[in-house]
JSON list of C-alpha atoms in Angstrom, two decimals:
[
{"chain": "A", "resi": 1, "resn": "UNK", "atom": "CA", "xyz": [-0.03, -0.02, 0.01]},
{"chain": "A", "resi": 2, "resn": "UNK", "atom": "CA", "xyz": [1.24, 3.50, -0.88]},
{"chain": "A", "resi": 3, "resn": "UNK", "atom": "CA", "xyz": [2.08, 5.88, 2.02]},
{"chain": "A", "resi": 4, "resn": "UNK", "atom": "CA", "xyz": [-0.17, 8.99, 2.25]},
{"chain": "A", "resi": 5, "resn": "UNK", "atom": "CA", "xyz": [2.60, 11.26, 1.02]},
{"chain": "A", "resi": 6, "resn": "UNK", "atom": "CA", "xyz": [3.16, 9.08, -2.04]},
{"chain": "A", "resi": 7, "resn": "UNK", "atom": "CA", "xyz": [-0.57, 9.17, -2.76]},
{"chain": "A", "resi": 8, "resn": "UNK", "atom": "CA", "xyz": [-0.55, 12.96, -2.90]},
{"chain": "A", "resi": 9, "resn": "UNK", "atom": "CA", "xyz": [2.72, 12.95, -4.80]},
{"chain": "A", "resi": 10, "resn": "UNK", "atom": "CA", "xyz": [1.08, 10.59, -7.39]},
{"chain": "A", "resi": 11, "resn": "UNK", "atom": "CA", "xyz": [-2.02, 12.97, -7.55]},
{"chain": "A", "resi": 12, "resn": "UNK", "atom": "CA", "xyz": [0.26, 15.84, -8.48]},
{"chain": "A", "resi": 13, "resn": "UNK", "atom": "CA", "xyz": [2.17, 13.84, -11.09]},
{"chain": "A", "resi": 14, "resn": "UNK", "atom": "CA", "xyz": [-1.06, 12.75, -12.68]},
{"chain": "A", "resi": 15, "resn": "UNK", "atom": "CA", "xyz": [-2.27, 16.47, -12.66]},
{"chain": "A", "resi": 16, "resn": "UNK", "atom": "CA", "xyz": [0.88, 17.50, -14.46]},
{"chain": "A", "resi": 17, "resn": "UNK", "atom": "CA", "xyz": [0.02, 15.03, -17.15]},
{"chain": "A", "resi": 18, "resn": "UNK", "atom": "CA", "xyz": [-3.56, 16.02, -17.24]},
{"chain": "A", "resi": 19, "resn": "UNK", "atom": "CA", "xyz": [-4.76, 12.49, -16.30]},
{"chain": "A", "resi": 20, "resn": "UNK", "atom": "CA", "xyz": [-8.03, 12.95, -14.29]},
{"chain": "A", "resi": 21, "resn": "UNK", "atom": "CA", "xyz": [-8.54, 9.14, -13.84]},
{"chain": "A", "resi": 22, "resn": "UNK", "atom": "CA", "xyz": [-5.14, 8.86, -12.12]},
{"chain": "A", "resi": 23, "resn": "UNK", "atom": "CA", "xyz": [-5.72, 12.08, -10.15]},
{"chain": "A", "resi": 24, "resn": "UNK", "atom": "CA", "xyz": [-8.87, 10.51, -8.70]},
{"chain": "A", "resi": 25, "resn": "UNK", "atom": "CA", "xyz": [-7.42, 6.98, -8.24]},
{"chain": "A", "resi": 26, "resn": "UNK", "atom": "CA", "xyz": [-7.02, 7.27, -4.43]},
{"chain": "A", "resi": 27, "resn": "UNK", "atom": "CA", "xyz": [-9.89, 9.73, -3.72]},
{"chain": "A", "resi": 28, "resn": "UNK", "atom": "CA", "xyz": [-12.68, 8.31, -1.55]},
{"chain": "A", "resi": 29, "resn": "UNK", "atom": "CA", "xyz": [-16.19, 8.11, -2.99]},
{"chain": "A", "resi": 30, "resn": "UNK", "atom": "CA", "xyz": [-17.31, 10.50, -0.21]},
{"chain": "A", "resi": 31, "resn": "UNK", "atom": "CA", "xyz": [-14.39, 12.92, -0.43]},
{"chain": "A", "resi": 32, "resn": "UNK", "atom": "CA", "xyz": [-15.20, 16.44, 0.71]},
{"chain": "A", "resi": 33, "resn": "UNK", "atom": "CA", "xyz": [-13.13, 18.74, -1.65]},
{"chain": "A", "resi": 34, "resn": "UNK", "atom": "CA", "xyz": [-13.15, 22.50, -0.65]},
{"chain": "A", "resi": 35, "resn": "UNK", "atom": "CA", "xyz": [-11.95, 25.23, -2.99]},
{"chain": "A", "resi": 36, "resn": "UNK", "atom": "CA", "xyz": [-11.55, 28.57, -1.30]},
{"chain": "A", "resi": 37, "resn": "UNK", "atom": "CA", "xyz": [-14.26, 31.27, -1.33]},
{"chain": "A", "resi": 38, "resn": "UNK", "atom": "CA", "xyz": [-13.38, 33.77, -4.03]},
{"chain": "A", "resi": 39, "resn": "UNK", "atom": "CA", "xyz": [-11.75, 31.11, -6.17]},
{"chain": "A", "resi": 40, "resn": "UNK", "atom": "CA", "xyz": [-13.50, 30.39, -9.59]},
{"chain": "A", "resi": 41, "resn": "UNK", "atom": "CA", "xyz": [-14.41, 26.91, -8.38]},
{"chain": "A", "resi": 42, "resn": "UNK", "atom": "CA", "xyz": [-15.34, 27.90, -4.87]},
{"chain": "A", "resi": 43, "resn": "UNK", "atom": "CA", "xyz": [-17.42, 25.55, -2.72]},
{"chain": "A", "resi": 44, "resn": "UNK", "atom": "CA", "xyz": [-17.23, 22.03, -1.22]},
{"chain": "A", "resi": 45, "resn": "UNK", "atom": "CA", "xyz": [-17.76, 19.15, -3.74]},
{"chain": "A", "resi": 46, "resn": "UNK", "atom": "CA", "xyz": [-18.59, 15.78, -2.57]},
{"chain": "A", "resi": 47, "resn": "UNK", "atom": "CA", "xyz": [-17.26, 12.69, -4.52]},
{"chain": "A", "resi": 48, "resn": "UNK", "atom": "CA", "xyz": [-14.72, 12.35, -7.22]},
{"chain": "A", "resi": 49, "resn": "UNK", "atom": "CA", "xyz": [-17.26, 13.00, -10.11]},
{"chain": "A", "resi": 50, "resn": "UNK", "atom": "CA", "xyz": [-18.31, 16.31, -8.54]},
{"chain": "A", "resi": 51, "resn": "UNK", "atom": "CA", "xyz": [-14.67, 17.41, -8.09]},
{"chain": "A", "resi": 52, "resn": "UNK", "atom": "CA", "xyz": [-13.80, 16.41, -11.67]},
{"chain": "A", "resi": 53, "resn": "UNK", "atom": "CA", "xyz": [-16.80, 18.33, -13.09]},
{"chain": "A", "resi": 54, "resn": "UNK", "atom": "CA", "xyz": [-16.83, 21.36, -10.87]},
{"chain": "A", "resi": 55, "resn": "UNK", "atom": "CA", "xyz": [-13.05, 21.90, -10.39]},
{"chain": "A", "resi": 56, "resn": "UNK", "atom": "CA", "xyz": [-10.88, 20.34, -12.98]},
{"chain": "A", "resi": 57, "resn": "UNK", "atom": "CA", "xyz": [-13.21, 20.59, -16.03]},
{"chain": "A", "resi": 58, "resn": "UNK", "atom": "CA", "xyz": [-13.97, 24.27, -15.14]},
{"chain": "A", "resi": 59, "resn": "UNK", "atom": "CA", "xyz": [-10.30, 25.13, -14.76]},
{"chain": "A", "resi": 60, "resn": "UNK", "atom": "CA", "xyz": [-9.37, 23.32, -18.07]},
{"chain": "A", "resi": 61, "resn": "UNK", "atom": "CA", "xyz": [-12.22, 25.12, -19.87]},
{"chain": "A", "resi": 62, "resn": "UNK", "atom": "CA", "xyz": [-11.67, 28.72, -18.61]},
{"chain": "A", "resi": 63, "resn": "UNK", "atom": "CA", "xyz": [-7.84, 28.77, -18.39]},
{"chain": "A", "resi": 64, "resn": "UNK", "atom": "CA", "xyz": [-5.05, 28.27, -20.84]},
{"chain": "A", "resi": 65, "resn": "UNK", "atom": "CA", "xyz": [-2.03, 26.33, -19.47]},
{"chain": "A", "resi": 66, "resn": "UNK", "atom": "CA", "xyz": [-3.49, 26.19, -16.00]},
{"chain": "A", "resi": 67, "resn": "UNK", "atom": "CA", "xyz": [-1.23, 24.25, -13.68]},
{"chain": "A", "resi": 68, "resn": "UNK", "atom": "CA", "xyz": [0.01, 23.82, -10.11]},
{"chain": "A", "resi": 69, "resn": "UNK", "atom": "CA", "xyz": [3.74, 23.83, -9.54]},
{"chain": "A", "resi": 70, "resn": "UNK", "atom": "CA", "xyz": [4.61, 21.79, -6.38]},
{"chain": "A", "resi": 71, "resn": "UNK", "atom": "CA", "xyz": [7.36, 23.30, -4.30]},
{"chain": "A", "resi": 72, "resn": "UNK", "atom": "CA", "xyz": [7.26, 21.13, -1.18]},
{"chain": "A", "resi": 73, "resn": "UNK", "atom": "CA", "xyz": [5.28, 18.55, 0.59]},
{"chain": "A", "resi": 74, "resn": "UNK", "atom": "CA", "xyz": [4.90, 18.37, 4.35]},
{"chain": "A", "resi": 75, "resn": "UNK", "atom": "CA", "xyz": [4.19, 14.98, 5.78]},
{"chain": "A", "resi": 76, "resn": "UNK", "atom": "CA", "xyz": [1.90, 15.08, 8.88]},
{"chain": "A", "resi": 77, "resn": "UNK", "atom": "CA", "xyz": [0.81, 11.41, 8.68]},
{"chain": "A", "resi": 78, "resn": "UNK", "atom": "CA", "xyz": [-2.90, 11.54, 7.88]},
{"chain": "A", "resi": 79, "resn": "UNK", "atom": "CA", "xyz": [-2.56, 15.27, 6.93]},
{"chain": "A", "resi": 80, "resn": "UNK", "atom": "CA", "xyz": [-0.24, 16.17, 4.02]},
{"chain": "A", "resi": 81, "resn": "UNK", "atom": "CA", "xyz": [0.31, 19.83, 2.98]},
{"chain": "A", "resi": 82, "resn": "UNK", "atom": "CA", "xyz": [1.39, 20.71, -0.59]},
{"chain": "A", "resi": 83, "resn": "UNK", "atom": "CA", "xyz": [2.93, 24.22, -1.09]},
{"chain": "A", "resi": 84, "resn": "UNK", "atom": "CA", "xyz": [3.31, 25.68, -4.46]},
{"chain": "A", "resi": 85, "resn": "UNK", "atom": "CA", "xyz": [2.03, 28.11, -7.10]},
{"chain": "A", "resi": 86, "resn": "UNK", "atom": "CA", "xyz": [-0.86, 28.27, -9.56]},
{"chain": "A", "resi": 87, "resn": "UNK", "atom": "CA", "xyz": [-0.04, 29.46, -13.06]},
{"chain": "A", "resi": 88, "resn": "UNK", "atom": "CA", "xyz": [-2.28, 30.13, -16.09]},
{"chain": "A", "resi": 89, "resn": "UNK", "atom": "CA", "xyz": [-3.82, 32.56, -18.56]},
{"chain": "A", "resi": 90, "resn": "UNK", "atom": "CA", "xyz": [-7.59, 33.35, -18.09]},
{"chain": "A", "resi": 91, "resn": "UNK", "atom": "CA", "xyz": [-9.10, 32.68, -21.49]},
{"chain": "A", "resi": 92, "resn": "UNK", "atom": "CA", "xyz": [-11.61, 35.32, -21.52]},
{"chain": "A", "resi": 93, "resn": "UNK", "atom": "CA", "xyz": [-9.22, 38.32, -20.64]},
{"chain": "A", "resi": 94, "resn": "UNK", "atom": "CA", "xyz": [-5.87, 36.88, -21.85]},
{"chain": "A", "resi": 95, "resn": "UNK", "atom": "CA", "xyz": [-4.34, 37.90, -18.50]},
{"chain": "A", "resi": 96, "resn": "UNK", "atom": "CA", "xyz": [-1.70, 35.80, -16.93]},
{"chain": "A", "resi": 97, "resn": "UNK", "atom": "CA", "xyz": [-1.89, 34.70, -13.23]},
{"chain": "A", "resi": 98, "resn": "UNK", "atom": "CA", "xyz": [0.53, 33.36, -10.66]},
{"chain": "A", "resi": 99, "resn": "UNK", "atom": "CA", "xyz": [-0.58, 32.76, -7.08]},
{"chain": "A", "resi": 100, "resn": "UNK", "atom": "CA", "xyz": [0.94, 30.97, -4.15]},
{"chain": "A", "resi": 101, "resn": "UNK", "atom": "CA", "xyz": [-1.22, 28.13, -2.77]},
{"chain": "A", "resi": 102, "resn": "UNK", "atom": "CA", "xyz": [-1.33, 25.59, 0.02]},
{"chain": "A", "resi": 103, "resn": "UNK", "atom": "CA", "xyz": [-3.26, 22.30, -0.29]},
{"chain": "A", "resi": 104, "resn": "UNK", "atom": "CA", "xyz": [-4.30, 20.42, 2.92]},
{"chain": "A", "resi": 105, "resn": "UNK", "atom": "CA", "xyz": [-5.00, 16.77, 2.28]},
{"chain": "A", "resi": 106, "resn": "UNK", "atom": "CA", "xyz": [-6.61, 14.44, 4.73]},
{"chain": "A", "resi": 107, "resn": "UNK", "atom": "CA", "xyz": [-6.14, 10.66, 4.10]},
{"chain": "A", "resi": 108, "resn": "UNK", "atom": "CA", "xyz": [-7.55, 7.63, 5.79]},
{"chain": "A", "resi": 109, "resn": "UNK", "atom": "CA", "xyz": [-6.96, 3.96, 4.84]},
{"chain": "A", "resi": 110, "resn": "UNK", "atom": "CA", "xyz": [-5.19, 4.95, 1.62]},
{"chain": "A", "resi": 111, "resn": "UNK", "atom": "CA", "xyz": [-7.92, 7.28, 0.35]},
{"chain": "A", "resi": 112, "resn": "UNK", "atom": "CA", "xyz": [-8.18, 11.16, 0.21]},
{"chain": "A", "resi": 113, "resn": "UNK", "atom": "CA", "xyz": [-11.21, 11.82, 2.40]},
{"chain": "A", "resi": 114, "resn": "UNK", "atom": "CA", "xyz": [-10.84, 15.63, 2.47]},
{"chain": "A", "resi": 115, "resn": "UNK", "atom": "CA", "xyz": [-9.06, 18.37, 0.64]},
{"chain": "A", "resi": 116, "resn": "UNK", "atom": "CA", "xyz": [-8.87, 22.10, 1.33]},
{"chain": "A", "resi": 117, "resn": "UNK", "atom": "CA", "xyz": [-7.29, 24.83, -0.77]},
{"chain": "A", "resi": 118, "resn": "UNK", "atom": "CA", "xyz": [-5.88, 28.08, 0.44]},
{"chain": "A", "resi": 119, "resn": "UNK", "atom": "CA", "xyz": [-4.64, 30.62, -2.16]},
{"chain": "A", "resi": 120, "resn": "UNK", "atom": "CA", "xyz": [-4.61, 34.38, -2.87]},
{"chain": "A", "resi": 121, "resn": "UNK", "atom": "CA", "xyz": [-7.82, 34.74, -4.63]},
{"chain": "A", "resi": 122, "resn": "UNK", "atom": "CA", "xyz": [-7.38, 38.44, -5.39]},
{"chain": "A", "resi": 123, "resn": "UNK", "atom": "CA", "xyz": [-4.47, 37.53, -7.84]},
{"chain": "A", "resi": 124, "resn": "UNK", "atom": "CA", "xyz": [-6.75, 34.98, -9.56]},
{"chain": "A", "resi": 125, "resn": "UNK", "atom": "CA", "xyz": [-9.68, 37.44, -9.75]},
{"chain": "A", "resi": 126, "resn": "UNK", "atom": "CA", "xyz": [-7.43, 40.19, -11.12]},
{"chain": "A", "resi": 127, "resn": "UNK", "atom": "CA", "xyz": [-6.56, 37.93, -14.01]},
{"chain": "A", "resi": 128, "resn": "UNK", "atom": "CA", "xyz": [-10.32, 37.30, -14.65]},
{"chain": "A", "resi": 129, "resn": "UNK", "atom": "CA", "xyz": [-11.19, 40.97, -14.57]},
{"chain": "A", "resi": 130, "resn": "UNK", "atom": "CA", "xyz": [-11.51, 43.22, -17.62]},
{"chain": "A", "resi": 131, "resn": "UNK", "atom": "CA", "xyz": [-10.41, 46.18, -15.55]}
]
Protein backbone atom coordinates (compact mmCIF):
# COMPACT_ATOMS: atom_id res chain seq x y z
CA UNK A 1 0.00 0.00 0.00
CA UNK A 2 1.26 3.49 -0.87
CA UNK A 3 2.06 5.93 1.93
CA UNK A 4 -0.12 9.01 2.28
CA UNK A 5 2.61 11.31 1.00
CA UNK A 6 3.15 9.01 -2.01
CA UNK A 7 -0.59 9.13 -2.79
CA UNK A 8 -0.53 12.95 -2.82
CA UNK A 9 2.71 12.96 -4.84
CA UNK A 10 1.06 10.61 -7.38
CA UNK A 11 -1.97 12.94 -7.61
CA UNK A 12 0.28 15.87 -8.45
CA UNK A 13 2.20 13.83 -11.03
CA UNK A 14 -1.09 12.80 -12.69
CA UNK A 15 -2.25 16.42 -12.61
CA UNK A 16 0.91 17.53 -14.43
CA UNK A 17 0.00 15.01 -17.16
CA UNK A 18 -3.68 16.01 -17.24
CA UNK A 19 -4.76 12.50 -16.27
CA UNK A 20 -8.04 12.91 -14.33
CA UNK A 21 -8.53 9.16 -13.81
CA UNK A 22 -5.13 8.84 -12.12
CA UNK A 23 -5.74 12.05 -10.15
CA UNK A 24 -8.90 10.50 -8.71
CA UNK A 25 -7.42 6.99 -8.24
CA UNK A 26 -7.00 7.33 -4.46
CA UNK A 27 -9.91 9.67 -3.76
CA UNK A 28 -12.70 8.38 -1.53
CA UNK A 29 -16.20 8.15 -3.03
CA UNK A 30 -17.28 10.46 -0.18
CA UNK A 31 -14.38 12.94 -0.43
CA UNK A 32 -15.16 16.50 0.69
CA UNK A 33 -13.14 18.75 -1.64
CA UNK A 34 -13.14 22.46 -0.73
CA UNK A 35 -12.00 25.22 -3.05
CA UNK A 36 -11.55 28.57 -1.27
CA UNK A 37 -14.25 31.24 -1.32
CA UNK A 38 -13.42 33.77 -4.04
CA UNK A 39 -11.76 31.11 -6.23
CA UNK A 40 -13.44 30.38 -9.61
CA UNK A 41 -14.48 26.88 -8.42
CA UNK A 42 -15.38 27.93 -4.87
CA UNK A 43 -17.39 25.50 -2.81
CA UNK A 44 -17.26 22.07 -1.27
CA UNK A 45 -17.71 19.24 -3.73
CA UNK A 46 -18.56 15.72 -2.54
CA UNK A 47 -17.33 12.72 -4.52
CA UNK A 48 -14.72 12.36 -7.29
CA UNK A 49 -17.23 13.00 -10.10
CA UNK A 50 -18.33 16.30 -8.55
CA UNK A 51 -14.68 17.33 -8.11
CA UNK A 52 -13.79 16.44 -11.70
CA UNK A 53 -16.83 18.29 -13.13
CA UNK A 54 -16.84 21.37 -10.86
CA UNK A 55 -13.12 21.92 -10.42
CA UNK A 56 -10.85 20.32 -13.00
CA UNK A 57 -13.20 20.59 -15.99
CA UNK A 58 -13.92 24.25 -15.21
CA UNK A 59 -10.24 25.14 -14.83
CA UNK A 60 -9.42 23.34 -18.07
CA UNK A 61 -12.23 25.10 -19.90
CA UNK A 62 -11.63 28.64 -18.62
CA UNK A 63 -7.81 28.77 -18.36
CA UNK A 64 -5.00 28.26 -20.85
CA UNK A 65 -2.06 26.33 -19.46
CA UNK A 66 -3.52 26.17 -15.96
CA UNK A 67 -1.19 24.26 -13.70
CA UNK A 68 0.00 23.77 -10.14
CA UNK A 69 3.74 23.76 -9.53
CA UNK A 70 4.64 21.83 -6.39
CA UNK A 71 7.48 23.27 -4.32
CA UNK A 72 7.25 21.16 -1.18
CA UNK A 73 5.27 18.49 0.62
CA UNK A 74 4.90 18.37 4.39
CA UNK A 75 4.18 14.93 5.83
CA UNK A 76 1.88 15.09 8.83
CA UNK A 77 0.78 11.45 8.70
CA UNK A 78 -2.94 11.56 7.91
CA UNK A 79 -2.53 15.21 6.89
CA UNK A 80 -0.28 16.19 4.00
CA UNK A 81 0.34 19.80 2.98
CA UNK A 82 1.36 20.67 -0.56
CA UNK A 83 2.92 24.10 -1.07
CA UNK A 84 3.34 25.65 -4.49
CA UNK A 85 2.02 28.05 -7.08
CA UNK A 86 -0.83 28.21 -9.57
CA UNK A 87 -0.09 29.48 -13.08
CA UNK A 88 -2.28 30.09 -16.07
CA UNK A 89 -3.84 32.55 -18.51
CA UNK A 90 -7.51 33.36 -18.16
CA UNK A 91 -9.05 32.60 -21.55
CA UNK A 92 -11.65 35.42 -21.53
CA UNK A 93 -9.20 38.24 -20.69
CA UNK A 94 -5.85 36.89 -21.88
CA UNK A 95 -4.32 37.89 -18.53
CA UNK A 96 -1.68 35.76 -16.86
CA UNK A 97 -1.89 34.71 -13.24
CA UNK A 98 0.53 33.35 -10.68
CA UNK A 99 -0.59 32.81 -7.08
CA UNK A 100 0.92 30.98 -4.11
CA UNK A 101 -1.20 28.13 -2.75
CA UNK A 102 -1.35 25.58 0.04
CA UNK A 103 -3.32 22.35 -0.27
CA UNK A 104 -4.26 20.48 2.89
CA UNK A 105 -5.00 16.79 2.30
CA UNK A 106 -6.63 14.42 4.81
CA UNK A 107 -6.16 10.73 4.09
CA UNK A 108 -7.54 7.65 5.81
CA UNK A 109 -6.96 4.00 4.90
CA UNK A 110 -5.16 4.89 1.66
CA UNK A 111 -7.88 7.28 0.42
CA UNK A 112 -8.19 11.06 0.26
CA UNK A 113 -11.21 11.85 2.44
CA UNK A 114 -10.86 15.65 2.46
CA UNK A 115 -9.00 18.39 0.61
CA UNK A 116 -8.88 22.11 1.29
CA UNK A 117 -7.24 24.82 -0.80
CA UNK A 118 -5.82 28.14 0.47
CA UNK A 119 -4.71 30.68 -2.15
CA UNK A 120 -4.54 34.38 -2.94
CA UNK A 121 -7.89 34.70 -4.65
CA UNK A 122 -7.30 38.41 -5.39
CA UNK A 123 -4.51 37.54 -7.82
CA UNK A 124 -6.77 35.00 -9.52
CA UNK A 125 -9.67 37.47 -9.73
CA UNK A 126 -7.42 40.21 -11.15
CA UNK A 127 -6.55 37.91 -14.06
CA UNK A 128 -10.27 37.26 -14.58
CA UNK A 129 -11.20 40.97 -14.56
CA UNK A 130 -11.51 43.16 -17.65
CA UNK A 131 -10.43 46.19 -15.63
